[in-house]
mmCIF file of C-alpha atoms in Angstrom:
data_model
loop_
_atom_site.group_PDB
_atom_site.id
_atom_site.type_symbol
_atom_site.label_atom_id
_atom_site.label_comp_id
_atom_site.label_asym_id
_atom_site.label_seq_id
_atom_site.Cartn_x
_atom_site.Cartn_y
_atom_site.Cartn_z
ATOM 1 C CA MET K 867 71.544 9.337 81.771
ATOM 2 C CA ASN K 868 73.128 8.234 78.326
ATOM 3 C CA GLY K 869 73.291 10.548 75.305
ATOM 4 C CA HIS K 870 70.276 8.336 73.486
ATOM 5 C CA VAL K 871 68.002 8.600 76.733
ATOM 6 C CA LYS K 872 69.046 12.577 77.054
ATOM 7 C CA SER K 873 67.875 12.940 73.222
ATOM 8 C CA MET K 874 64.607 10.678 73.802
ATOM 9 C CA HIS K 875 63.721 13.024 77.230
ATOM 10 C CA TYR K 876 64.395 16.285 75.230
ATOM 11 C CA GLN K 877 62.210 14.740 71.977
ATOM 12 C CA GLN K 878 59.367 14.432 74.628
ATOM 13 C CA SER K 879 59.594 17.275 76.111
ATOM 14 C CA MET K 880 59.737 19.622 72.786
ATOM 15 C CA GLY K 881 56.998 17.766 71.113
ATOM 16 C CA PRO K 882 53.873 19.580 72.831
ATOM 17 C CA ALA K 883 55.567 22.815 72.257
ATOM 18 C CA THR K 884 56.491 22.126 68.393
ATOM 19 C CA THR K 885 52.719 20.828 67.929
ATOM 20 C CA LEU K 886 51.679 23.821 69.462
ATOM 21 C CA LEU K 887 53.948 25.850 67.133
ATOM 22 C CA SER K 888 52.860 24.155 63.575
ATOM 23 C CA LEU K 889 49.136 24.354 64.722
ATOM 24 C CA LEU K 890 49.427 28.031 65.516
ATOM 25 C CA LEU K 891 51.490 28.398 61.797
ATOM 26 C CA VAL K 892 48.747 26.512 60.331
ATOM 27 C CA MET K 893 45.870 28.955 61.841
ATOM 28 C CA ALA K 894 47.883 32.088 60.865
ATOM 29 C CA VAL K 895 48.212 30.596 56.975
ATOM 30 C CA VAL K 896 44.578 29.513 57.207
ATOM 31 C CA LEU K 897 43.302 33.123 58.506
ATOM 32 C CA THR K 898 45.638 34.799 55.898
ATOM 33 C CA ARG K 899 44.231 32.744 53.301
ATOM 34 C CA THR K 900 40.451 33.368 54.326
ATOM 35 C CA VAL K 901 41.256 37.382 54.498
ATOM 36 C CA ALA K 902 42.868 37.387 51.039
ATOM 37 C CA ALA K 903 40.061 35.312 49.832
ATOM 38 C CA SER K 904 37.481 37.703 51.436
ATOM 39 C CA ARG K 905 38.995 40.976 49.661
ATOM 40 C CA ASN K 906 39.642 39.002 46.427
ATOM 41 C CA GLN K 907 36.005 38.358 46.615
ATOM 42 C CA HIS K 908 34.910 41.601 47.016
ATOM 43 C CA CYS K 909 37.343 42.853 43.913
ATOM 44 C CA GLY K 910 35.617 40.052 41.849
ATOM 45 C CA ASN K 911 32.041 40.852 43.177
ATOM 46 C CA SER K 912 31.620 44.004 44.909
ATOM 47 C CA LEU K 913 33.823 46.110 42.413
ATOM 48 C CA PRO K 914 32.249 45.045 39.241
ATOM 49 C CA GLN K 915 28.927 45.462 40.634
ATOM 50 C CA THR K 916 30.082 49.274 41.602
ATOM 51 C CA LEU K 917 31.455 49.746 38.055
ATOM 52 C CA LYS K 918 28.330 48.381 36.617
ATOM 53 C CA LEU K 919 26.138 50.722 38.711
ATOM 54 C CA THR K 920 28.570 53.843 37.962
ATOM 55 C CA ARG K 921 28.098 53.214 33.926
ATOM 56 C CA LEU K 922 24.404 53.011 33.956
ATOM 57 C CA LEU K 923 24.118 56.220 36.201
ATOM 58 C CA GLN K 924 26.461 57.446 33.844
ATOM 59 C CA LYS K 925 23.684 56.391 30.734
ATOM 60 C CA GLU K 926 20.833 57.769 32.830
ATOM 61 C CA SER K 927 22.583 61.172 33.702
ATOM 62 C CA VAL K 928 22.808 61.977 29.869
ATOM 63 C CA ASP K 929 19.176 61.238 29.659
ATOM 64 C CA LEU K 930 18.381 63.236 32.643
ATOM 65 C CA ILE K 931 20.126 66.387 31.262
ATOM 66 C CA LYS K 932 18.322 65.937 27.885
ATOM 67 C CA THR K 933 14.815 65.431 29.796
ATOM 68 C CA TYR K 934 15.917 68.320 32.109
ATOM 69 C CA LYS K 935 16.127 70.927 28.990
ATOM 70 C CA ALA K 936 13.077 69.628 27.141
ATOM 71 C CA SER K 937 11.117 70.410 30.507
ATOM 72 C CA GLN K 938 12.533 73.854 31.170
ATOM 73 C CA GLY K 939 10.808 75.708 28.345
ATOM 74 C CA GLU K 940 12.294 78.320 26.018
ATOM 75 C CA MET K 941 15.808 79.440 26.583
ATOM 76 C CA SER K 942 16.390 75.937 28.121
ATOM 77 C CA ASP K 943 19.747 75.561 26.044
ATOM 78 C CA LEU K 944 21.026 78.934 27.822
ATOM 79 C CA PHE K 945 20.155 77.786 31.287
ATOM 80 C CA CYS K 946 22.557 75.091 30.963
ATOM 81 C CA THR K 947 25.524 77.277 29.675
ATOM 82 C CA VAL K 948 25.557 79.524 32.433
ATOM 83 C CA ALA K 949 27.610 79.085 35.705
ATOM 84 C CA ALA K 950 26.419 78.351 39.297
ATOM 85 C CA ASN K 951 28.273 78.750 42.205
ATOM 86 C CA ASP K 952 27.886 75.900 45.338
ATOM 87 C CA VAL K 953 27.900 72.942 43.065
ATOM 88 C CA PRO K 954 30.197 70.022 44.128
ATOM 89 C CA ASP K 955 33.678 69.829 42.345
ATOM 90 C CA PRO K 956 33.186 66.667 40.318
ATOM 91 C CA SER K 957 37.448 66.223 40.432
ATOM 92 C CA ILE K 958 38.367 63.229 42.732
ATOM 93 C CA SER K 959 41.115 63.827 44.832
ATOM 94 C CA GLY K 960 44.082 61.580 46.439
ATOM 95 C CA LEU K 961 46.994 59.990 45.195
ATOM 96 C CA GLU K 962 46.460 56.514 46.767
ATOM 97 C CA PRO K 963 43.467 53.947 46.004
ATOM 98 C CA SER K 964 42.333 54.127 49.541
ATOM 99 C CA GLU K 965 42.287 58.299 48.991
ATOM 100 C CA LYS K 966 40.649 58.240 46.018
ATOM 101 C CA LEU K 967 37.819 55.686 47.133
ATOM 102 C CA ALA K 968 37.016 57.830 50.051
ATOM 103 C CA SER K 969 36.940 61.018 47.713
ATOM 104 C CA ILE K 970 34.428 59.061 45.494
ATOM 105 C CA TYR K 971 32.786 58.646 48.657
ATOM 106 C CA THR K 972 32.543 61.551 50.184
ATOM 107 C CA HIS K 973 31.762 63.318 46.823
ATOM 108 C CA LEU K 974 28.306 61.295 46.360
ATOM 109 C CA GLN K 975 27.398 62.109 50.198
ATOM 110 C CA ALA K 976 27.948 65.941 48.878
ATOM 111 C CA PHE K 977 25.849 65.592 46.058
ATOM 112 C CA PHE K 978 22.773 64.180 47.777
ATOM 113 C CA PRO K 979 21.557 67.639 49.464
ATOM 114 C CA HIS K 980 21.548 69.283 45.983
ATOM 115 C CA PHE K 981 19.443 66.358 44.343
ATOM 116 C CA LYS K 982 16.998 66.873 46.831
ATOM 117 C CA ARG K 983 17.062 71.005 46.603
ATOM 118 C CA VAL K 984 16.620 70.165 42.643
ATOM 119 C CA TYR K 985 13.798 67.887 43.125
ATOM 120 C CA GLU K 986 12.212 70.572 45.234
ATOM 121 C CA GLN K 987 12.470 73.249 43.218
ATOM 122 C CA GLN K 988 11.354 71.437 40.297
ATOM 123 C CA THR K 989 8.395 70.115 41.932
ATOM 124 C CA ASP K 990 7.292 73.775 42.008
ATOM 125 C CA LEU K 991 7.659 74.115 38.504
ATOM 126 C CA GLN K 992 7.101 70.699 36.956
ATOM 127 C CA PRO K 993 3.581 68.750 36.677
ATOM 128 C CA PRO K 994 2.967 66.142 39.108
ATOM 129 C CA MET K 995 3.303 63.435 36.806
ATOM 130 C CA SER K 996 6.103 64.969 34.832
ATOM 131 C CA LYS K 997 8.971 62.849 33.654
ATOM 132 C CA LEU K 998 11.608 64.742 34.917
ATOM 133 C CA LEU K 999 10.882 64.298 38.352
ATOM 134 C CA THR K 1000 10.625 60.942 37.964
ATOM 135 C CA GLU K 1001 13.909 60.973 36.062
ATOM 136 C CA LEU K 1002 15.037 62.615 39.031
ATOM 137 C CA ASP K 1003 14.171 60.293 41.625
ATOM 138 C CA SER K 1004 15.695 57.640 40.045
ATOM 139 C CA VAL K 1005 19.185 58.873 39.716
ATOM 140 C CA ARG K 1006 18.758 60.002 43.426
ATOM 141 C CA ASP K 1007 18.131 56.849 44.697
ATOM 142 C CA ARG K 1008 21.004 54.723 42.396
ATOM 143 C CA SER K 1009 23.420 57.699 43.754
ATOM 144 C CA ARG K 1010 22.412 56.298 47.410
ATOM 145 C CA TYR K 1011 23.161 52.980 46.510
ATOM 146 C CA LEU K 1012 26.223 53.722 44.596
ATOM 147 C CA ALA K 1013 27.446 55.347 47.495
ATOM 148 C CA VAL K 1014 26.765 52.087 49.804
ATOM 149 C CA LEU K 1015 28.382 50.184 47.475
ATOM 150 C CA VAL K 1016 31.664 52.106 47.277
ATOM 151 C CA ASN K 1017 31.416 52.326 51.412
ATOM 152 C CA ILE K 1018 31.557 48.350 51.392
ATOM 153 C CA PHE K 1019 34.216 48.018 48.770
ATOM 154 C CA TYR K 1020 36.178 50.529 50.860
ATOM 155 C CA GLN K 1021 36.059 48.855 54.134
ATOM 156 C CA SER K 1022 36.807 45.538 52.732
ATOM 157 C CA LEU K 1023 39.964 46.726 50.847
ATOM 158 C CA PHE K 1024 40.981 48.847 53.822
ATOM 159 C CA PRO K 1025 39.477 47.309 57.060
ATOM 160 C CA ASN K 1026 41.579 49.390 59.522
ATOM 161 C CA LEU K 1027 41.125 52.604 57.889
ATOM 162 C CA PRO K 1028 38.126 54.862 59.247
ATOM 163 C CA VAL K 1029 35.238 55.177 56.820
ATOM 164 C CA PRO K 1030 35.426 58.666 55.044
ATOM 165 C CA GLU K 1031 33.559 61.391 56.346
ATOM 166 C CA PRO K 1032 32.305 64.751 54.311
ATOM 167 C CA ALA K 1033 35.209 67.167 54.496
ATOM 168 C CA GLY K 1034 34.271 70.572 55.527
ATOM 169 C CA GLY K 1035 31.227 69.976 57.425
ATOM 170 C CA PRO K 1036 27.723 70.102 55.880
ATOM 171 C CA THR K 1037 27.279 70.672 52.301
ATOM 172 C CA SER K 1038 26.686 74.328 51.440
ATOM 173 C CA LEU K 1039 23.183 74.783 49.701
ATOM 174 C CA PRO K 1040 22.626 78.138 47.479
ATOM 175 C CA PRO K 1041 20.350 80.886 49.065
ATOM 176 C CA PRO K 1042 16.777 81.400 47.800
ATOM 177 C CA GLN K 1043 16.685 82.235 44.244
ATOM 178 C CA ASN K 1044 14.306 83.061 41.669
ATOM 179 C CA VAL K 1045 12.961 80.823 38.585
ATOM 180 C CA PHE K 1046 15.871 81.931 36.230
ATOM 181 C CA GLN K 1047 18.717 80.930 39.115
ATOM 182 C CA GLN K 1048 16.952 77.789 39.901
ATOM 183 C CA LYS K 1049 16.989 76.523 36.227
ATOM 184 C CA VAL K 1050 20.346 77.248 35.822
ATOM 185 C CA TYR K 1051 21.322 75.967 39.119
ATOM 186 C CA GLY K 1052 19.731 72.524 38.271
ATOM 187 C CA CYS K 1053 21.475 71.998 35.071
ATOM 188 C CA ALA K 1054 24.832 72.974 36.679
ATOM 189 C CA VAL K 1055 24.101 70.437 39.106
ATOM 190 C CA LEU K 1056 23.129 67.622 36.438
ATOM 191 C CA GLN K 1057 26.149 68.363 34.747
ATOM 192 C CA THR K 1058 28.532 68.570 37.070
ATOM 193 C CA PHE K 1059 27.380 65.097 38.537
ATOM 194 C CA LYS K 1060 27.468 63.584 35.090
ATOM 195 C CA GLU K 1061 31.084 64.743 34.735
ATOM 196 C CA PHE K 1062 31.843 63.229 38.310
ATOM 197 C CA LEU K 1063 30.597 59.723 37.114
ATOM 198 C CA SER K 1064 32.859 59.805 34.262
ATOM 199 C CA ASN K 1065 35.641 60.379 36.927
ATOM 200 C CA VAL K 1066 34.415 57.891 39.066
ATOM 201 C CA SER K 1067 34.284 55.225 36.375
ATOM 202 C CA ARG K 1068 38.065 55.784 35.452
ATOM 203 C CA GLU K 1069 39.344 56.093 39.092
ATOM 204 C CA LEU K 1070 37.618 52.471 39.683
ATOM 205 C CA ARG K 1071 39.139 51.125 36.820
ATOM 206 C CA THR K 1072 42.636 52.506 38.248
ATOM 207 C CA VAL K 1073 41.889 50.766 41.587
ATOM 208 C CA LYS K 1074 41.034 47.642 40.295
ATOM 209 C CA THR K 1075 44.464 47.460 38.207
ATOM 210 C CA GLN K 1076 46.697 49.145 41.340
ATOM 211 C CA VAL K 1077 44.712 47.266 44.205
ATOM 212 C CA CYS K 1078 42.800 44.083 42.925
ATOM 213 C CA ARG K 1079 45.015 42.541 40.026
ATOM 214 C CA ARG K 1080 48.374 43.115 42.096
ATOM 215 C CA ARG K 1081 46.429 41.397 45.421
ATOM 216 C CA ILE K 1082 45.506 38.465 43.351
ATOM 217 C CA GLN K 1083 49.183 38.178 42.134
ATOM 218 C CA ILE K 1084 50.797 38.186 45.700
ATOM 219 C CA ASN K 1085 48.259 35.566 46.904
ATOM 220 C CA THR K 1086 49.092 33.446 43.845
ATOM 221 C CA LEU K 1087 52.681 33.760 44.447
ATOM 222 C CA PHE K 1088 52.364 33.049 48.288
ATOM 223 C CA PHE K 1089 49.168 30.178 48.550
#
């Protein structure tokens, strides 16, 4: 068998392998582009929605505190100056974007039982058609929706990380309280939540800079 025949035989035997390798490379590129596009889509759609809802909740929380004070009768300003225990910490922990998003999500989960307790207490203190009860219910529902958005955004950016769970077990609620303690506690929960939302808004903007823009630049370079 001369050199030309050997060369033809080698090319024929390598043809299917080369074609398969090329096909696998194309599939890998398409898959990578699909994953990157999906993540960028969440950065372009899910994150703005989450930020928008956070800002709306910030505004509503300010209005809610005003309504709360107006609904507590005499010494309403005093109720909101007394420190209260058993209220979630408004600070967001973590150094990495994944840790910060996980902290936001678990903090939101921690606030839900407190909202429920405040609503129950104020139901006993306010008339049935109270504006305060309506606003409390609205903020509570929007907070749950915000938790859903944060969870979706977290899983889209970090699909290989587990969904965060609240640390330290069930949220601790205060023991039975008298009326004065209830009014102090309710205002403390609402004010802390307002502060927490300010931190959420700031951290989401940081995540946008650290993760989303960096990912878009990387995809532009490689694709």
